[in-house]
Amino acid sequence: MAIPPKAPNAPKSPMPLSLPKRQRPQPQPSQPPQHPPTAPQVAPRPAVPRAGTLSIRAKPAPERAQKFFAPCPRGLEQVLADELVALGAAHVSATDGGVGFSGPFTMGYRVCLWSRIASRVLWQLAESEYRHEEEIYRLARNVDWPHLFSARETIRVQVDAMRSPVTSLEFVTLRVKDAIVDRFRAAMASRPSVNTSMPDMRIHVFLTAYKATVYLDLAGEALFKRGYRREGLSAPLRENLAAGMLALKGWTGQMPLFDPMCGSGTILTEAAMIAMHVAPGAQRGFAFEKLRNYDAAAFRQMRDGAAQGVTPLAAHLLFGNDRSADAVATTRRHLQNIGGDATATAVTLTSEAMETLPAPAASGLLLTNPPYGERLNELAELKAWYPAVGAWLKRTMAGWRACFITADRGLPGGIGFKPSRRTPLFNGALDCRLFEFELYAGSRRTDRADTDGAATPKIRA
C-alpha cells in the first residue's frame, strides 16, 4: 500500500538580530529633524541542504495493515502459504510464483527472519492501472521515496511483466529510476546512485496487461542466502528449495533423514536448522534495517527471541554421505556454522559409494539431489548407474520413502520404479521433478493416486 506523500518541511527563516537602538541626533533649531535612511527589507534566503545532508525526518512505521508479496520457487507456493499463516500473516493468497499476504509493517521483519521458503519479501508501495510508460513514471513519482531511505543508499530497479502492452521493459526501468531521482531532487540537493550488483535498495515493478505495482524489497539479498555458506561458492540446490522439499514431505525433525549424495550439505543443513528451531535469517542482515522508519528495538526483540528458542540437535536423526571427501568436509563446516561442533558431531557423515551403504535406520525419509548428467558423457554414465541405485533401494531401504529431485525425466525408469508422486519444481531456471518412491517389504494391496492421477504400483523392496 503506498505511503501518502508528505511535502518536506519548509526551511525556517533565521531570527533577526537584536541590535541596540541608535541615538537620534538632536534636531537643530534652524533645521527640521533628520532621520537616518531606512535600509530596504530583503526576504531571507531559504537554506539549501548540502549534498548528503539528511533534510527529511523519518516517518514512523505505518500502523495500518500493509500489503506484501513473497516470491518463491515455483511448486512451493502452497507450503509457503502454510508457513506464512503459521507466522501470523493475514489475507494469505497463493498465486503462481509466490504468495500475497498482509499484516503490520513489522510482519515484514518477521517473515524475512523466519521464512525458510520465500525468496524475498516485497512491500507494496503503489498500484494503479496504466496505459503507457509515462503513467508508470507518475505512479513511481508519487511514492515519497525520500521518506523511505536516504540519498546515500544505492538503488536498483527491476521490472517484470506478464502480457504487458509496453514495448520495452528497459525503457520502463529507466523511467522508474528517473521518477525516484526526480522525487529526491524535489526534496533535497542529493540523489541516490544506481548499483546493479549490490544495491542497498531494490525496487521491483510488476506489470500485468493493465495494472502496475511498485514494491520495495525488504530482504535485500535473496533470502536463500542464509549466511552459513561462507566459502563464496554457489550450491547446486538453493537453500529455500531444499527447505521447501522438506516441507512438502512433512519433515519436521521427528523421523530420520538420509541424504546419500549430500554434496555441500544443503538439505542436511536446512534440516538441522528446522530440527533445532534456528531462524534461517539469524546470521544475515536485511535491507529494511536501512530504512528511515526501521524499528531497531522491535527487530532486536525478534532476534533475541529466535536465539532463545534454539535447541540442540538430536543424535541419530540426520545422516549424510558423498563419494567426495571434500564435499563431506564442506557439509561439516556448514553444520558447524549454524550450531558449532556439537551440531556437526550429531550428524552422521560418511564418504562411500551410495550403493554400498546400509540403511541408517529402520525407516525414515531419503531425500537427495543426484547429478543431472548435463553433458552427454555424464548422461551416459548416469544411465548406466541407475540400475545399481534401484537394486540398492530394493535390497537395503525397505521401510523408507525415497525422494529424488532431478531434471532427468528418465530416472524412474532407470532405477526400475514408478513414482507414487511427482511434483514439478524449479531449481533456479532448471525445470525439475521431485519423484517419490515408497519402499516396503512384501506386497501392498492398496493403491494410492499420485499428484498426476496415476495409481501407485505394488513395489516389493
XYZ file of C-alpha atoms in Angstrom:
461
model
C 0.000 0.000 0.000
C 1.502 3.305 -0.994
C 2.588 5.722 1.694
C 0.848 9.065 1.192
C 3.394 11.639 0.007
C 4.488 14.210 2.531
C 5.935 17.544 1.495
C 9.311 18.348 3.002
C 9.379 20.847 5.845
C 9.969 24.388 4.608
C 13.171 25.900 5.962
C 12.674 28.339 8.794
C 13.713 31.956 8.367
C 16.634 32.963 10.547
C 15.718 35.021 13.647
C 16.543 38.738 13.206
C 19.445 40.025 15.231
C 18.576 42.238 18.188
C 20.633 45.434 17.639
C 20.972 48.280 20.153
C 18.898 51.343 19.365
C 20.761 54.222 17.890
C 20.532 57.689 19.497
C 18.596 60.063 17.350
C 20.540 63.184 16.527
C 19.160 66.309 18.241
C 17.408 68.497 15.706
C 18.990 71.908 15.157
C 16.739 74.829 15.735
C 17.291 76.112 12.232
C 16.760 72.733 10.517
C 13.946 70.196 10.555
C 14.635 66.896 12.318
C 16.589 64.417 10.200
C 16.108 60.610 10.392
C 18.627 58.024 9.256
C 17.723 56.365 5.959
C 15.778 53.133 6.307
C 17.507 50.021 4.872
C 15.431 48.135 2.265
C 13.747 44.972 3.530
C 15.232 41.802 1.906
C 13.423 38.456 2.145
C 15.579 35.773 3.843
C 17.036 33.116 1.513
C 15.935 29.557 2.223
C 18.741 27.353 3.474
C 19.852 24.884 0.789
C 20.827 21.472 2.187
C 24.362 20.370 1.419
C 24.872 17.282 -0.680
C 24.304 14.224 1.502
C 22.607 16.241 4.247
C 19.549 14.496 5.701
C 16.850 17.139 5.475
C 13.990 14.627 5.732
C 12.785 13.254 9.018
C 11.764 9.609 9.168
C 8.102 8.780 9.320
C 7.099 6.213 11.938
C 6.306 2.715 10.711
C 2.779 2.582 9.279
C 0.248 1.406 11.852
C -2.366 0.192 9.388
C -2.059 -3.200 7.698
C 0.405 -3.312 4.825
C 0.392 -5.492 1.722
C 3.316 -7.773 0.910
C 4.259 -10.327 -1.714
C 6.717 -13.189 -1.139
C 8.115 -14.822 -4.303
C 9.273 -18.440 -4.040
C 10.449 -21.302 -6.274
C 7.598 -22.483 -8.461
C 5.887 -25.504 -6.990
C 6.300 -24.345 -3.376
C 3.517 -21.756 -3.271
C 1.181 -23.761 -1.030
C 3.796 -24.742 1.549
C 4.923 -21.100 1.650
C 1.302 -20.056 2.241
C 1.086 -22.532 5.118
C 4.328 -21.158 6.547
C 3.074 -17.552 6.368
C -0.159 -18.483 8.147
C 1.918 -20.088 10.908
C 3.944 -16.860 11.187
C 0.767 -14.851 11.756
C 0.239 -13.262 8.337
C -3.289 -12.283 7.285
C -5.104 -12.479 3.935
C -2.670 -15.122 2.665
C -3.239 -15.854 -1.010
C -1.075 -18.206 -3.076
C -0.575 -17.434 -6.741
C 1.769 -18.646 -9.453
C 5.316 -17.911 -8.291
C 4.599 -16.560 -4.819
C 2.173 -15.662 -2.052
C 0.489 -12.381 -1.180
C -0.237 -11.520 2.443
C -0.840 -8.590 4.747
C -0.092 -7.510 8.294
C 1.569 -4.779 10.313
C 4.793 -3.392 8.908
C 6.845 -5.470 11.357
C 5.325 -8.606 9.805
C 7.808 -7.959 7.006
C 10.620 -8.197 9.581
C 9.233 -11.463 10.922
C 8.895 -13.109 7.524
C 12.420 -12.068 6.495
C 13.806 -13.569 9.690
C 11.761 -16.785 9.774
C 10.662 -17.798 6.276
C 12.567 -20.829 5.030
C 10.803 -20.909 1.653
C 10.330 -17.303 0.460
C 12.932 -15.863 -1.910
C 12.182 -12.237 -0.998
C 9.668 -10.101 0.893
C 8.289 -7.283 -1.258
C 6.451 -4.386 0.397
C 3.745 -2.926 -1.845
C 4.061 0.854 -2.137
C 1.749 1.782 -5.016
C -0.596 0.240 -7.535
C -2.768 1.609 -10.335
C -3.965 0.955 -13.842
C -1.822 2.242 -16.696
C -1.909 2.614 -20.459
C 1.599 3.810 -21.293
C 5.040 4.276 -19.792
C 4.502 7.836 -18.532
C 1.666 6.691 -16.277
C 4.089 4.202 -14.717
C 6.542 7.091 -14.232
C 3.885 9.141 -12.441
C 2.924 6.182 -10.258
C 6.529 5.787 -9.122
C 6.998 9.566 -8.831
C 4.100 9.786 -6.382
C 5.843 7.467 -3.900
C 7.536 9.529 -1.189
C 10.959 7.923 -1.639
C 12.927 10.455 0.469
C 10.849 9.470 3.493
C 11.707 5.796 2.932
C 15.510 5.873 2.661
C 18.330 8.385 2.397
C 20.068 9.545 -0.759
C 23.234 7.789 0.437
C 21.656 4.379 -0.312
C 22.218 2.899 -3.755
C 19.270 1.601 -5.757
C 18.420 -0.923 -8.419
C 15.143 -1.094 -10.361
C 13.832 -4.375 -11.758
C 10.749 -4.543 -13.967
C 8.920 -7.792 -14.742
C 5.831 -8.134 -16.868
C 3.133 -10.571 -17.876
C 1.129 -9.773 -21.024
C 2.040 -6.087 -20.682
C 1.475 -3.825 -23.716
C 4.709 -1.851 -23.159
C 7.273 -2.347 -25.898
C 10.461 -2.035 -23.825
C 10.953 -3.107 -20.222
C 14.376 -1.420 -20.310
C 12.722 1.928 -21.030
C 10.224 1.416 -18.194
C 13.129 0.579 -15.878
C 14.831 3.836 -16.857
C 11.650 5.885 -16.319
C 11.073 4.377 -12.863
C 14.661 5.212 -11.929
C 14.071 8.759 -13.217
C 10.932 9.025 -11.087
C 12.827 8.082 -7.929
C 15.667 10.502 -8.689
C 13.259 13.322 -9.559
C 11.416 12.841 -6.271
C 14.684 13.094 -4.344
C 15.795 16.195 -6.272
C 12.498 17.881 -5.464
C 13.143 17.329 -1.754
C 16.897 17.801 -1.364
C 20.124 18.570 -3.157
C 21.276 14.953 -3.368
C 20.023 11.800 -5.076
C 20.709 8.056 -4.788
C 23.133 6.377 -7.162
C 22.467 3.199 -9.133
C 24.238 -0.052 -8.247
C 23.073 -3.039 -10.278
C 25.202 -5.666 -8.485
C 24.945 -4.961 -4.725
C 22.342 -2.220 -4.184
C 21.135 -1.100 -0.779
C 17.543 -0.784 -2.003
C 15.865 -2.918 -4.652
C 12.725 -1.550 -6.271
C 10.545 -4.059 -8.108
C 7.811 -3.135 -10.575
C 5.401 -5.769 -11.845
C 3.230 -5.117 -14.873
C 0.162 -7.025 -15.984
C -1.926 -6.258 -19.039
C -3.433 -3.200 -17.353
C -2.031 -2.786 -13.826
C 1.348 -1.650 -12.451
C 2.507 -2.418 -8.899
C 5.561 -0.874 -7.230
C 7.336 -2.798 -4.463
C 10.329 -2.228 -2.183
C 12.332 -5.345 -1.321
C 12.673 -5.614 2.465
C 15.138 -8.520 2.269
C 17.952 -7.058 0.189
C 19.908 -10.098 -0.922
C 17.749 -13.129 -1.688
C 16.530 -14.925 1.426
C 18.022 -18.257 0.363
C 21.414 -16.704 1.196
C 21.320 -17.721 4.846
C 24.853 -16.751 5.804
C 26.252 -20.177 6.680
C 27.759 -20.766 3.211
C 30.877 -18.656 3.763
C 33.169 -20.083 1.084
C 31.504 -17.891 -1.538
C 30.643 -20.942 -3.663
C 27.194 -21.365 -5.181
C 25.287 -24.535 -4.338
C 23.646 -26.737 -6.997
C 20.493 -26.704 -4.852
C 19.099 -23.469 -3.463
C 18.537 -23.391 0.270
C 14.875 -22.379 0.151
C 14.165 -25.145 -2.376
C 15.737 -27.686 -0.005
C 13.638 -26.365 2.883
C 10.549 -26.373 0.669
C 11.045 -30.018 -0.292
C 11.295 -30.935 3.384
C 8.036 -29.057 3.949
C 6.376 -30.835 1.012
C 7.297 -34.191 2.567
C 6.136 -33.144 6.028
C 9.574 -33.472 7.616
C 9.753 -31.556 10.911
C 12.579 -33.354 12.687
C 10.517 -36.267 14.017
C 11.978 -39.028 11.808
C 15.441 -39.904 10.449
C 16.574 -38.106 7.296
C 19.177 -39.534 4.939
C 20.893 -37.756 2.022
C 23.161 -40.348 0.347
C 24.504 -37.795 -2.202
C 24.729 -34.770 0.075
C 27.241 -32.648 -1.866
C 27.850 -29.461 0.140
C 25.098 -30.445 2.579
C 22.284 -28.040 1.701
C 19.485 -30.500 2.527
C 21.166 -31.650 5.740
C 21.949 -28.113 6.907
C 18.399 -26.908 6.255
C 17.057 -29.978 8.062
C 19.334 -29.292 11.043
C 18.042 -25.708 11.235
C 14.451 -26.981 11.196
C 15.115 -29.573 13.904
C 16.967 -27.046 16.088
C 14.419 -24.230 15.516
C 17.135 -21.958 14.120
C 15.736 -18.909 12.306
C 17.046 -19.042 8.705
C 17.787 -15.305 8.760
C 19.615 -15.306 12.090
C 23.084 -14.880 10.527
C 22.406 -12.156 7.970
C 21.276 -8.570 7.571
C 18.290 -7.144 5.698
C 17.531 -4.091 3.577
C 14.776 -2.921 5.937
C 17.469 -2.156 8.531
C 18.493 0.799 6.300
C 15.011 2.295 6.073
C 14.281 5.569 7.851
C 11.365 4.027 9.762
C 13.353 0.956 10.885
C 12.274 -0.096 14.374
C 15.548 -1.394 15.792
C 14.066 -2.257 19.190
C 11.286 -4.380 17.661
C 13.674 -6.322 15.447
C 16.186 -6.796 18.257
C 13.406 -8.361 20.300
C 12.614 -10.728 17.397
C 16.271 -11.737 17.051
C 16.662 -12.290 20.792
C 13.516 -14.404 20.919
C 14.729 -16.514 17.994
C 18.116 -17.093 19.663
C 16.480 -18.180 22.911
C 14.345 -20.781 21.112
C 17.258 -22.771 19.622
C 17.548 -26.371 20.861
C 20.407 -28.906 20.471
C 20.354 -31.288 17.519
C 19.463 -34.845 18.486
C 21.854 -37.616 17.549
C 20.857 -40.384 15.091
C 18.454 -38.052 13.289
C 20.444 -36.818 10.272
C 22.647 -38.959 8.031
C 24.693 -37.848 5.041
C 27.068 -39.386 2.543
C 29.022 -38.351 -0.521
C 31.763 -40.012 -2.542
C 33.772 -36.807 -2.357
C 35.626 -36.316 0.916
C 35.882 -32.591 0.121
C 32.080 -32.368 -0.164
C 31.667 -34.095 3.187
C 34.161 -31.650 4.753
C 32.159 -28.724 3.336
C 28.955 -30.178 4.772
C 30.604 -30.454 8.171
C 31.718 -26.795 8.034
C 28.202 -25.639 7.178
C 26.803 -27.584 10.115
C 29.429 -26.027 12.368
C 28.468 -22.567 11.099
C 24.880 -22.967 12.269
C 25.462 -24.744 15.578
C 29.126 -25.320 16.331
C 30.985 -28.588 16.737
C 28.148 -30.177 18.715
C 25.795 -29.861 15.719
C 28.359 -31.182 13.242
C 29.128 -34.132 15.520
C 25.446 -35.027 15.894
C 25.147 -35.627 12.120
C 26.496 -38.962 10.859
C 28.602 -38.293 7.742
C 30.335 -40.889 5.559
C 32.242 -40.875 2.271
C 31.383 -44.089 0.421
C 29.693 -45.257 -2.763
C 25.980 -44.916 -2.109
C 25.050 -48.398 -3.339
C 27.338 -49.980 -0.739
C 25.772 -48.291 2.290
C 23.478 -49.977 4.829
C 20.216 -48.347 5.865
C 20.994 -45.891 8.710
C 17.688 -46.673 10.472
C 14.665 -48.949 10.131
C 12.605 -46.234 8.413
C 12.692 -42.572 7.542
C 12.900 -40.106 4.654
C 15.580 -40.360 1.971
C 15.840 -37.009 0.166
C 18.639 -36.310 -2.291
C 19.693 -34.312 -5.326
C 21.524 -36.722 -7.683
C 23.712 -35.487 -10.558
C 21.692 -34.482 -13.615
C 24.123 -35.507 -16.357
C 24.067 -32.220 -18.256
C 26.857 -33.308 -20.629
C 26.479 -36.297 -22.940
C 29.262 -38.386 -21.415
C 27.915 -37.717 -17.912
C 24.395 -38.625 -19.025
C 25.596 -41.963 -20.400
C 27.406 -42.749 -17.136
C 24.310 -41.742 -15.177
C 22.036 -44.035 -17.204
C 24.430 -46.933 -16.601
C 24.464 -46.192 -12.856
C 20.670 -46.032 -12.336
C 20.076 -49.837 -12.195
C 22.585 -50.129 -9.335
C 20.651 -47.425 -7.454
C 17.371 -49.275 -7.958
C 18.882 -52.568 -6.797
C 20.270 -50.846 -3.674
C 16.894 -49.320 -2.854
C 15.154 -52.690 -3.153
C 17.808 -54.562 -1.247
C 18.540 -52.093 1.590
C 15.961 -49.332 2.039
C 12.700 -51.194 2.732
C 10.506 -49.123 5.054
C 11.770 -45.772 3.739
C 10.301 -43.118 1.475
C 12.860 -42.239 -1.198
C 12.641 -38.817 -2.881
C 14.860 -37.625 -5.733
C 14.840 -34.145 -7.257
C 16.192 -34.216 -10.790
C 15.869 -32.645 -14.209
C 16.225 -36.116 -15.767
C 12.740 -37.453 -16.510
C 14.284 -40.869 -17.148
C 15.306 -41.502 -13.539
C 12.215 -43.553 -12.529
C 12.565 -45.880 -15.488
C 16.307 -46.126 -14.959
C 16.000 -47.315 -11.349
C 13.036 -49.561 -12.168
C 10.313 -47.882 -10.071
C 7.212 -45.945 -10.925
C 6.889 -42.909 -8.633
C 3.999 -42.631 -6.211
C 4.234 -38.832 -6.532
C 5.907 -36.444 -8.908
C 5.948 -32.734 -8.074
C 7.098 -30.123 -10.626
C 9.703 -27.800 -9.081
C 12.169 -25.240 -10.382
C 15.754 -25.124 -9.138
C 16.520 -21.638 -10.373
C 15.655 -21.788 -14.070
C 16.032 -25.582 -14.201
C 12.742 -27.447 -14.673
C 12.850 -30.418 -12.287
C 10.644 -33.115 -10.801
C 10.594 -34.334 -7.227
C 9.963 -38.072 -7.561
C 8.791 -40.036 -4.515
C 9.026 -43.818 -4.196
C 7.610 -45.791 -1.300
C 9.795 -48.752 -0.430
C 8.413 -51.599 1.623
C 8.894 -55.311 2.036
C 6.231 -57.704 0.735
C 3.273 -56.569 -1.343
C 0.866 -53.720 -0.918
C -2.725 -54.148 -1.971
C -3.991 -50.608 -1.540
C -3.109 -48.350 -4.425
C -2.909 -44.625 -3.906
C -3.378 -41.920 -6.508
C -0.403 -39.669 -7.112
C -0.479 -35.989 -7.996
C -0.580 -36.810 -11.722
C -3.572 -39.098 -11.289
C -1.598 -42.333 -11.747
C -2.037 -45.216 -9.290
C 0.833 -46.308 -7.088
C 2.264 -49.637 -8.266
C 2.813 -52.532 -5.920
C 6.547 -52.308 -5.263
C 8.358 -55.049 -3.447
C 11.619 -53.950 -1.856
